[in-house]
């Protein structure tokens, strides 16, 4: 019996470095890639449970870093989308799921004809990056308020800029999380799975996210910013550590 072609796809893009022309190490030695494996499994389980034939695949980078104007991971992402289109024999809806540098690559590649939306985790959003390619796409960015590697303020700013450019955008704040998504890991996984399946149509987006995506282009950045705990109720508010130092 011939295998049924996928009805949609999720391409997963891991993080990396600002610079680095060497290839990523193989297998589990590639820690940014390993970090995304639980998300790959969670999304795969959710789409199978919904009876959907969704291809979930990690994008392989040729180089570890972004490398300035070379933007190596962006080129790898576009090449992966082109290869997917050829493999599928035509167009199919794709959601890009990226972390940190991978989220930057996902945002940059969102203008590709296959891309329906982007879920960016702890994204790297330099102020000068373009947003016109995001027009007509659903963009949900998730960031910890305690991230010290990438800026949640820059993420919030990008959602407003992208909305004015014609994108449908939303930001979700994970209080007490971290850049590596190890703190509150189950909340990151549950939220991300719900966002990806919702954007694909395999499930329903959380109501507040859908409302934020429907905001007009003139909405302020704060209007499209949600709190994981108080607005979405997907996890308990973390208790402060008793050994914390000022």
PDB file of C-alpha atoms in Angstrom:
ATOM      1  CA  UNK A   1       0.000   0.000   0.000  1.00  0.00           C
ATOM      2  CA  UNK A   2       1.370   3.395  -0.990  1.00  0.00           C
ATOM      3  CA  UNK A   3       2.134   5.707   1.889  1.00  0.00           C
ATOM      4  CA  UNK A   4      -0.177   8.683   2.136  1.00  0.00           C
ATOM      5  CA  UNK A   5       1.636  12.021   1.625  1.00  0.00           C
ATOM      6  CA  UNK A   6       1.726  14.370   4.617  1.00  0.00           C
ATOM      7  CA  UNK A   7      -1.049  16.938   4.918  1.00  0.00           C
ATOM      8  CA  UNK A   8       1.238  19.483   6.598  1.00  0.00           C
ATOM      9  CA  UNK A   9       4.708  19.794   8.046  1.00  0.00           C
ATOM     10  CA  UNK A  10       6.569  21.282  10.980  1.00  0.00           C
ATOM     11  CA  UNK A  11      10.201  22.208  10.477  1.00  0.00           C
ATOM     12  CA  UNK A  12      12.142  22.532  13.730  1.00  0.00           C
ATOM     13  CA  UNK A  13      15.148  24.852  13.915  1.00  0.00           C
ATOM     14  CA  UNK A  14      17.508  24.701  16.871  1.00  0.00           C
ATOM     15  CA  UNK A  15      19.680  27.469  18.251  1.00  0.00           C
ATOM     16  CA  UNK A  16      23.319  28.208  17.594  1.00  0.00           C
ATOM     17  CA  UNK A  17      25.913  30.942  17.889  1.00  0.00           C
ATOM     18  CA  UNK A  18      26.379  34.453  16.645  1.00  0.00           C
ATOM     19  CA  UNK A  19      29.487  33.303  14.759  1.00  0.00           C
ATOM     20  CA  UNK A  20      30.873  29.899  13.863  1.00  0.00           C
ATOM     21  CA  UNK A  21      31.618  28.492  10.422  1.00  0.00           C
ATOM     22  CA  UNK A  22      32.366  24.953  11.600  1.00  0.00           C
ATOM     23  CA  UNK A  23      29.578  22.369  11.245  1.00  0.00           C
ATOM     24  CA  UNK A  24      27.505  21.437  14.299  1.00  0.00           C
ATOM     25  CA  UNK A  25      28.746  18.314  16.106  1.00  0.00           C
ATOM     26  CA  UNK A  26      26.895  15.083  15.376  1.00  0.00           C
ATOM     27  CA  UNK A  27      24.041  13.516  17.337  1.00  0.00           C
ATOM     28  CA  UNK A  28      23.657  14.209  21.027  1.00  0.00           C
ATOM     29  CA  UNK A  29      26.852  16.279  21.029  1.00  0.00           C
ATOM     30  CA  UNK A  30      24.857  18.972  19.269  1.00  0.00           C
ATOM     31  CA  UNK A  31      23.283  20.340  22.463  1.00  0.00           C
ATOM     32  CA  UNK A  32      21.053  22.964  20.784  1.00  0.00           C
ATOM     33  CA  UNK A  33      19.640  20.244  18.529  1.00  0.00           C
ATOM     34  CA  UNK A  34      19.209  17.831  21.426  1.00  0.00           C
ATOM     35  CA  UNK A  35      17.316  20.538  23.328  1.00  0.00           C
ATOM     36  CA  UNK A  36      14.633  20.544  20.637  1.00  0.00           C
ATOM     37  CA  UNK A  37      14.036  16.784  20.578  1.00  0.00           C
ATOM     38  CA  UNK A  38      11.347  16.843  23.309  1.00  0.00           C
ATOM     39  CA  UNK A  39       9.460  19.413  21.240  1.00  0.00           C
ATOM     40  CA  UNK A  40       9.717  17.202  18.149  1.00  0.00           C
ATOM     41  CA  UNK A  41       8.306  14.260  20.116  1.00  0.00           C
ATOM     42  CA  UNK A  42       5.539  16.298  21.740  1.00  0.00           C
ATOM     43  CA  UNK A  43       4.341  17.808  18.466  1.00  0.00           C
ATOM     44  CA  UNK A  44       4.515  14.415  16.736  1.00  0.00           C
ATOM     45  CA  UNK A  45       2.408  12.765  19.449  1.00  0.00           C
ATOM     46  CA  UNK A  46      -0.172  15.533  19.352  1.00  0.00           C
ATOM     47  CA  UNK A  47      -0.628  15.458  15.585  1.00  0.00           C
ATOM     48  CA  UNK A  48      -0.875  11.659  15.531  1.00  0.00           C
ATOM     49  CA  UNK A  49      -3.463  11.764  18.311  1.00  0.00           C
ATOM     50  CA  UNK A  50      -5.467  14.191  16.173  1.00  0.00           C
ATOM     51  CA  UNK A  51      -5.327  11.740  13.267  1.00  0.00           C
ATOM     52  CA  UNK A  52      -3.239  14.079  11.149  1.00  0.00           C
ATOM     53  CA  UNK A  53      -0.434  13.057   8.794  1.00  0.00           C
ATOM     54  CA  UNK A  54       1.998  15.803   9.747  1.00  0.00           C
ATOM     55  CA  UNK A  55       5.680  15.541   8.953  1.00  0.00           C
ATOM     56  CA  UNK A  56       7.847  16.799  11.830  1.00  0.00           C
ATOM     57  CA  UNK A  57      11.461  17.268  10.835  1.00  0.00           C
ATOM     58  CA  UNK A  58      14.533  19.036  12.201  1.00  0.00           C
ATOM     59  CA  UNK A  59      16.466  21.284   9.838  1.00  0.00           C
ATOM     60  CA  UNK A  60      20.184  20.510   9.595  1.00  0.00           C
ATOM     61  CA  UNK A  61      22.602  23.426   9.501  1.00  0.00           C
ATOM     62  CA  UNK A  62      25.859  23.494   7.575  1.00  0.00           C
ATOM     63  CA  UNK A  63      27.405  25.891  10.107  1.00  0.00           C
ATOM     64  CA  UNK A  64      27.010  26.535  13.824  1.00  0.00           C
ATOM     65  CA  UNK A  65      26.676  30.321  13.603  1.00  0.00           C
ATOM     66  CA  UNK A  66      24.567  33.015  12.002  1.00  0.00           C
ATOM     67  CA  UNK A  67      27.735  34.640  10.683  1.00  0.00           C
ATOM     68  CA  UNK A  68      26.638  38.192   9.996  1.00  0.00           C
ATOM     69  CA  UNK A  69      25.317  38.985   6.550  1.00  0.00           C
ATOM     70  CA  UNK A  70      25.892  35.373   5.484  1.00  0.00           C
ATOM     71  CA  UNK A  71      22.880  34.399   7.613  1.00  0.00           C
ATOM     72  CA  UNK A  72      23.799  30.743   7.145  1.00  0.00           C
ATOM     73  CA  UNK A  73      20.858  29.178   9.049  1.00  0.00           C
ATOM     74  CA  UNK A  74      18.408  31.276   7.027  1.00  0.00           C
ATOM     75  CA  UNK A  75      19.783  29.837   3.810  1.00  0.00           C
ATOM     76  CA  UNK A  76      19.591  26.315   5.265  1.00  0.00           C
ATOM     77  CA  UNK A  77      15.943  26.896   6.217  1.00  0.00           C
ATOM     78  CA  UNK A  78      14.930  28.143   2.789  1.00  0.00           C
ATOM     79  CA  UNK A  79      16.735  25.167   1.204  1.00  0.00           C
ATOM     80  CA  UNK A  80      14.868  22.781   3.530  1.00  0.00           C
ATOM     81  CA  UNK A  81      11.537  24.361   2.551  1.00  0.00           C
ATOM     82  CA  UNK A  82      12.371  24.054  -1.148  1.00  0.00           C
ATOM     83  CA  UNK A  83      13.353  20.400  -0.669  1.00  0.00           C
ATOM     84  CA  UNK A  84      10.121  19.740   1.234  1.00  0.00           C
ATOM     85  CA  UNK A  85       8.082  21.254  -1.570  1.00  0.00           C
ATOM     86  CA  UNK A  86       9.802  19.016  -4.114  1.00  0.00           C
ATOM     87  CA  UNK A  87       9.420  15.954  -1.886  1.00  0.00           C
ATOM     88  CA  UNK A  88       5.713  16.595  -1.350  1.00  0.00           C
ATOM     89  CA  UNK A  89       5.143  17.216  -5.045  1.00  0.00           C
ATOM     90  CA  UNK A  90       3.534  20.588  -4.405  1.00  0.00           C
ATOM     91  CA  UNK A  91       2.498  22.978  -1.723  1.00  0.00           C
ATOM     92  CA  UNK A  92       1.589  21.971   1.817  1.00  0.00           C
ATOM     93  CA  UNK A  93       1.164  24.160   4.897  1.00  0.00           C
ATOM     94  CA  UNK A  94       4.253  24.469   7.087  1.00  0.00           C
ATOM     95  CA  UNK A  95       4.773  25.851  10.565  1.00  0.00           C
ATOM     96  CA  UNK A  96       8.329  26.777  11.474  1.00  0.00           C
ATOM     97  CA  UNK A  97       9.286  26.096  15.094  1.00  0.00           C
ATOM     98  CA  UNK A  98      12.570  27.715  16.082  1.00  0.00           C
ATOM     99  CA  UNK A  99      14.573  28.384  19.229  1.00  0.00           C
ATOM    100  CA  UNK A 100      16.912  31.376  19.653  1.00  0.00           C
ATOM    101  CA  UNK A 101      18.994  31.602  16.448  1.00  0.00           C
ATOM    102  CA  UNK A 102      16.619  29.082  14.896  1.00  0.00           C
ATOM    103  CA  UNK A 103      13.699  31.412  15.629  1.00  0.00           C
ATOM    104  CA  UNK A 104      15.548  34.214  13.853  1.00  0.00           C
ATOM    105  CA  UNK A 105      15.994  31.932  10.842  1.00  0.00           C
ATOM    106  CA  UNK A 106      12.320  30.959  10.987  1.00  0.00           C
ATOM    107  CA  UNK A 107      11.227  34.586  10.987  1.00  0.00           C
ATOM    108  CA  UNK A 108      13.541  35.374   8.100  1.00  0.00           C
ATOM    109  CA  UNK A 109      12.224  32.439   6.045  1.00  0.00           C
ATOM    110  CA  UNK A 110       8.551  33.081   6.802  1.00  0.00           C
ATOM    111  CA  UNK A 111       7.966  34.666   3.407  1.00  0.00           C
ATOM    112  CA  UNK A 112       8.434  31.285   1.708  1.00  0.00           C
ATOM    113  CA  UNK A 113       5.192  30.209  -0.024  1.00  0.00           C
ATOM    114  CA  UNK A 114       4.828  27.082   2.139  1.00  0.00           C
ATOM    115  CA  UNK A 115       4.970  28.869   5.483  1.00  0.00           C
ATOM    116  CA  UNK A 116       1.695  29.421   7.305  1.00  0.00           C
ATOM    117  CA  UNK A 117       3.124  30.530  10.640  1.00  0.00           C
ATOM    118  CA  UNK A 118       6.074  30.710  13.008  1.00  0.00           C
ATOM    119  CA  UNK A 119       6.421  29.715  16.647  1.00  0.00           C
ATOM    120  CA  UNK A 120       9.596  31.254  18.035  1.00  0.00           C
ATOM    121  CA  UNK A 121      10.990  30.212  21.413  1.00  0.00           C
ATOM    122  CA  UNK A 122      13.340  32.645  23.182  1.00  0.00           C
ATOM    123  CA  UNK A 123      13.879  34.246  19.782  1.00  0.00           C
ATOM    124  CA  UNK A 124      16.853  36.318  18.749  1.00  0.00           C
ATOM    125  CA  UNK A 125      15.263  39.454  17.290  1.00  0.00           C
ATOM    126  CA  UNK A 126      17.830  42.142  16.419  1.00  0.00           C
ATOM    127  CA  UNK A 127      16.115  45.531  15.964  1.00  0.00           C
ATOM    128  CA  UNK A 128      17.216  45.902  12.350  1.00  0.00           C
ATOM    129  CA  UNK A 129      15.860  42.580  11.075  1.00  0.00           C
ATOM    130  CA  UNK A 130      13.177  42.944   8.361  1.00  0.00           C
ATOM    131  CA  UNK A 131       9.503  42.143   9.009  1.00  0.00           C
ATOM    132  CA  UNK A 132       7.840  42.672   5.624  1.00  0.00           C
ATOM    133  CA  UNK A 133       8.212  38.953   4.837  1.00  0.00           C
ATOM    134  CA  UNK A 134       5.919  38.205   7.803  1.00  0.00           C
ATOM    135  CA  UNK A 135       2.860  39.807   6.196  1.00  0.00           C
ATOM    136  CA  UNK A 136      -0.091  37.418   6.129  1.00  0.00           C
ATOM    137  CA  UNK A 137       1.564  34.950   8.531  1.00  0.00           C
ATOM    138  CA  UNK A 138       0.677  33.969  12.091  1.00  0.00           C
ATOM    139  CA  UNK A 139       3.616  34.721  14.385  1.00  0.00           C
ATOM    140  CA  UNK A 140       3.674  33.625  18.035  1.00  0.00           C
ATOM    141  CA  UNK A 141       6.823  34.334  20.016  1.00  0.00           C
ATOM    142  CA  UNK A 142       7.438  32.896  23.495  1.00  0.00           C
ATOM    143  CA  UNK A 143      10.018  34.415  25.809  1.00  0.00           C
ATOM    144  CA  UNK A 144      11.035  34.148  29.441  1.00  0.00           C
ATOM    145  CA  UNK A 145      11.073  37.396  31.391  1.00  0.00           C
ATOM    146  CA  UNK A 146      14.372  36.211  32.912  1.00  0.00           C
ATOM    147  CA  UNK A 147      16.176  35.443  29.643  1.00  0.00           C
ATOM    148  CA  UNK A 148      19.732  36.769  29.701  1.00  0.00           C
ATOM    149  CA  UNK A 149      20.796  35.508  26.277  1.00  0.00           C
ATOM    150  CA  UNK A 150      18.162  37.102  24.041  1.00  0.00           C
ATOM    151  CA  UNK A 151      15.963  40.092  24.777  1.00  0.00           C
ATOM    152  CA  UNK A 152      12.246  39.727  25.607  1.00  0.00           C
ATOM    153  CA  UNK A 153      11.903  43.476  25.016  1.00  0.00           C
ATOM    154  CA  UNK A 154      13.245  43.076  21.469  1.00  0.00           C
ATOM    155  CA  UNK A 155      10.769  40.239  20.921  1.00  0.00           C
ATOM    156  CA  UNK A 156       7.865  42.400  22.046  1.00  0.00           C
ATOM    157  CA  UNK A 157       9.026  45.199  19.760  1.00  0.00           C
ATOM    158  CA  UNK A 158       9.212  42.837  16.784  1.00  0.00           C
ATOM    159  CA  UNK A 159       5.627  41.672  17.313  1.00  0.00           C
ATOM    160  CA  UNK A 160       4.439  45.280  17.037  1.00  0.00           C
ATOM    161  CA  UNK A 161       6.592  46.022  13.967  1.00  0.00           C
ATOM    162  CA  UNK A 162       5.427  42.833  12.268  1.00  0.00           C
ATOM    163  CA  UNK A 163       1.775  43.579  13.035  1.00  0.00           C
ATOM    164  CA  UNK A 164       2.093  46.973  11.380  1.00  0.00           C
ATOM    165  CA  UNK A 165       3.629  45.188   8.362  1.00  0.00           C
ATOM    166  CA  UNK A 166       0.562  42.954   7.994  1.00  0.00           C
ATOM    167  CA  UNK A 167       1.395  39.940  10.174  1.00  0.00           C
ATOM    168  CA  UNK A 168      -0.855  38.482  12.858  1.00  0.00           C
ATOM    169  CA  UNK A 169       1.306  38.455  15.990  1.00  0.00           C
ATOM    170  CA  UNK A 170       1.319  37.519  19.647  1.00  0.00           C
ATOM    171  CA  UNK A 171       3.910  37.242  22.418  1.00  0.00           C
ATOM    172  CA  UNK A 172       3.632  34.934  25.427  1.00  0.00           C
ATOM    173  CA  UNK A 173       5.752  35.588  28.508  1.00  0.00           C
ATOM    174  CA  UNK A 174       6.951  32.620  30.588  1.00  0.00           C
ATOM    175  CA  UNK A 175       7.653  33.979  34.032  1.00  0.00           C
ATOM    176  CA  UNK A 176      10.541  32.268  35.791  1.00  0.00           C
ATOM    177  CA  UNK A 177      11.730  30.454  32.682  1.00  0.00           C
ATOM    178  CA  UNK A 178      15.181  30.594  31.124  1.00  0.00           C
ATOM    179  CA  UNK A 179      16.774  30.736  27.692  1.00  0.00           C
ATOM    180  CA  UNK A 180      17.476  27.001  27.564  1.00  0.00           C
ATOM    181  CA  UNK A 181      13.819  26.239  28.441  1.00  0.00           C
ATOM    182  CA  UNK A 182      14.907  23.911  31.245  1.00  0.00           C
ATOM    183  CA  UNK A 183      13.087  25.815  33.975  1.00  0.00           C
ATOM    184  CA  UNK A 184       9.378  25.132  33.613  1.00  0.00           C
ATOM    185  CA  UNK A 185      10.159  22.691  30.793  1.00  0.00           C
ATOM    186  CA  UNK A 186       6.738  20.999  30.849  1.00  0.00           C
ATOM    187  CA  UNK A 187       5.012  24.376  30.462  1.00  0.00           C
ATOM    188  CA  UNK A 188       7.222  25.239  27.477  1.00  0.00           C
ATOM    189  CA  UNK A 189       6.417  21.868  25.883  1.00  0.00           C
ATOM    190  CA  UNK A 190       2.649  22.061  26.462  1.00  0.00           C
ATOM    191  CA  UNK A 191       2.364  25.632  25.258  1.00  0.00           C
ATOM    192  CA  UNK A 192       4.498  25.032  22.170  1.00  0.00           C
ATOM    193  CA  UNK A 193       2.556  21.913  21.213  1.00  0.00           C
ATOM    194  CA  UNK A 194      -0.738  23.776  21.517  1.00  0.00           C
ATOM    195  CA  UNK A 195       0.547  26.683  19.448  1.00  0.00           C
ATOM    196  CA  UNK A 196       1.973  24.538  16.646  1.00  0.00           C
ATOM    197  CA  UNK A 197      -1.072  22.285  16.339  1.00  0.00           C
ATOM    198  CA  UNK A 198      -3.357  25.315  16.566  1.00  0.00           C
ATOM    199  CA  UNK A 199      -1.567  27.110  13.743  1.00  0.00           C
ATOM    200  CA  UNK A 200      -1.696  23.943  11.645  1.00  0.00           C
ATOM    201  CA  UNK A 201      -5.422  23.515  12.298  1.00  0.00           C
ATOM    202  CA  UNK A 202      -4.860  20.151  14.010  1.00  0.00           C
ATOM    203  CA  UNK A 203      -6.102  21.682  17.256  1.00  0.00           C
ATOM    204  CA  UNK A 204      -7.481  24.904  18.657  1.00  0.00           C
ATOM    205  CA  UNK A 205      -5.340  27.835  19.629  1.00  0.00           C
ATOM    206  CA  UNK A 206      -5.764  29.090  23.183  1.00  0.00           C
ATOM    207  CA  UNK A 207      -8.514  31.708  23.080  1.00  0.00           C
ATOM    208  CA  UNK A 208      -6.354  34.644  24.235  1.00  0.00           C
ATOM    209  CA  UNK A 209      -3.738  33.812  21.580  1.00  0.00           C
ATOM    210  CA  UNK A 210      -6.380  33.769  18.845  1.00  0.00           C
ATOM    211  CA  UNK A 211      -7.681  37.123  20.093  1.00  0.00           C
ATOM    212  CA  UNK A 212      -4.188  38.618  20.108  1.00  0.00           C
ATOM    213  CA  UNK A 213      -3.569  37.413  16.547  1.00  0.00           C
ATOM    214  CA  UNK A 214      -6.751  39.225  15.495  1.00  0.00           C
ATOM    215  CA  UNK A 215      -5.627  42.614  16.842  1.00  0.00           C
ATOM    216  CA  UNK A 216      -5.541  45.500  14.337  1.00  0.00           C
ATOM    217  CA  UNK A 217      -2.221  46.691  12.901  1.00  0.00           C
ATOM    218  CA  UNK A 218      -2.338  49.785  15.099  1.00  0.00           C
ATOM    219  CA  UNK A 219      -2.418  47.799  18.376  1.00  0.00           C
ATOM    220  CA  UNK A 220       0.307  48.548  20.887  1.00  0.00           C
ATOM    221  CA  UNK A 221       2.940  45.910  21.617  1.00  0.00           C
ATOM    222  CA  UNK A 222       1.568  45.394  25.130  1.00  0.00           C
ATOM    223  CA  UNK A 223      -1.902  44.578  23.780  1.00  0.00           C
ATOM    224  CA  UNK A 224      -0.577  41.506  22.013  1.00  0.00           C
ATOM    225  CA  UNK A 225       1.538  40.334  24.964  1.00  0.00           C
ATOM    226  CA  UNK A 226       0.122  37.541  27.130  1.00  0.00           C
ATOM    227  CA  UNK A 227       1.248  35.974  30.379  1.00  0.00           C
ATOM    228  CA  UNK A 228       1.456  32.185  30.421  1.00  0.00           C
ATOM    229  CA  UNK A 229       0.055  31.912  33.934  1.00  0.00           C
ATOM    230  CA  UNK A 230      -2.501  34.665  34.281  1.00  0.00           C
ATOM    231  CA  UNK A 231      -3.779  34.785  30.688  1.00  0.00           C
ATOM    232  CA  UNK A 232      -3.388  31.189  29.496  1.00  0.00           C
ATOM    233  CA  UNK A 233      -3.408  29.226  32.740  1.00  0.00           C
ATOM    234  CA  UNK A 234      -1.057  26.574  31.397  1.00  0.00           C
ATOM    235  CA  UNK A 235       1.195  26.351  34.428  1.00  0.00           C
ATOM    236  CA  UNK A 236       1.497  27.418  38.054  1.00  0.00           C
ATOM    237  CA  UNK A 237       3.199  30.669  38.918  1.00  0.00           C
ATOM    238  CA  UNK A 238       6.701  29.619  40.032  1.00  0.00           C
ATOM    239  CA  UNK A 239       7.583  30.086  43.686  1.00  0.00           C
ATOM    240  CA  UNK A 240      10.667  32.203  44.413  1.00  0.00           C
ATOM    241  CA  UNK A 241      13.749  30.239  45.387  1.00  0.00           C
ATOM    242  CA  UNK A 242      14.495  30.420  49.090  1.00  0.00           C
ATOM    243  CA  UNK A 243      18.221  30.524  48.411  1.00  0.00           C
ATOM    244  CA  UNK A 244      17.969  33.436  45.991  1.00  0.00           C
ATOM    245  CA  UNK A 245      20.429  36.258  46.566  1.00  0.00           C
ATOM    246  CA  UNK A 246      19.792  39.942  45.838  1.00  0.00           C
TER     247      UNK A 246
END
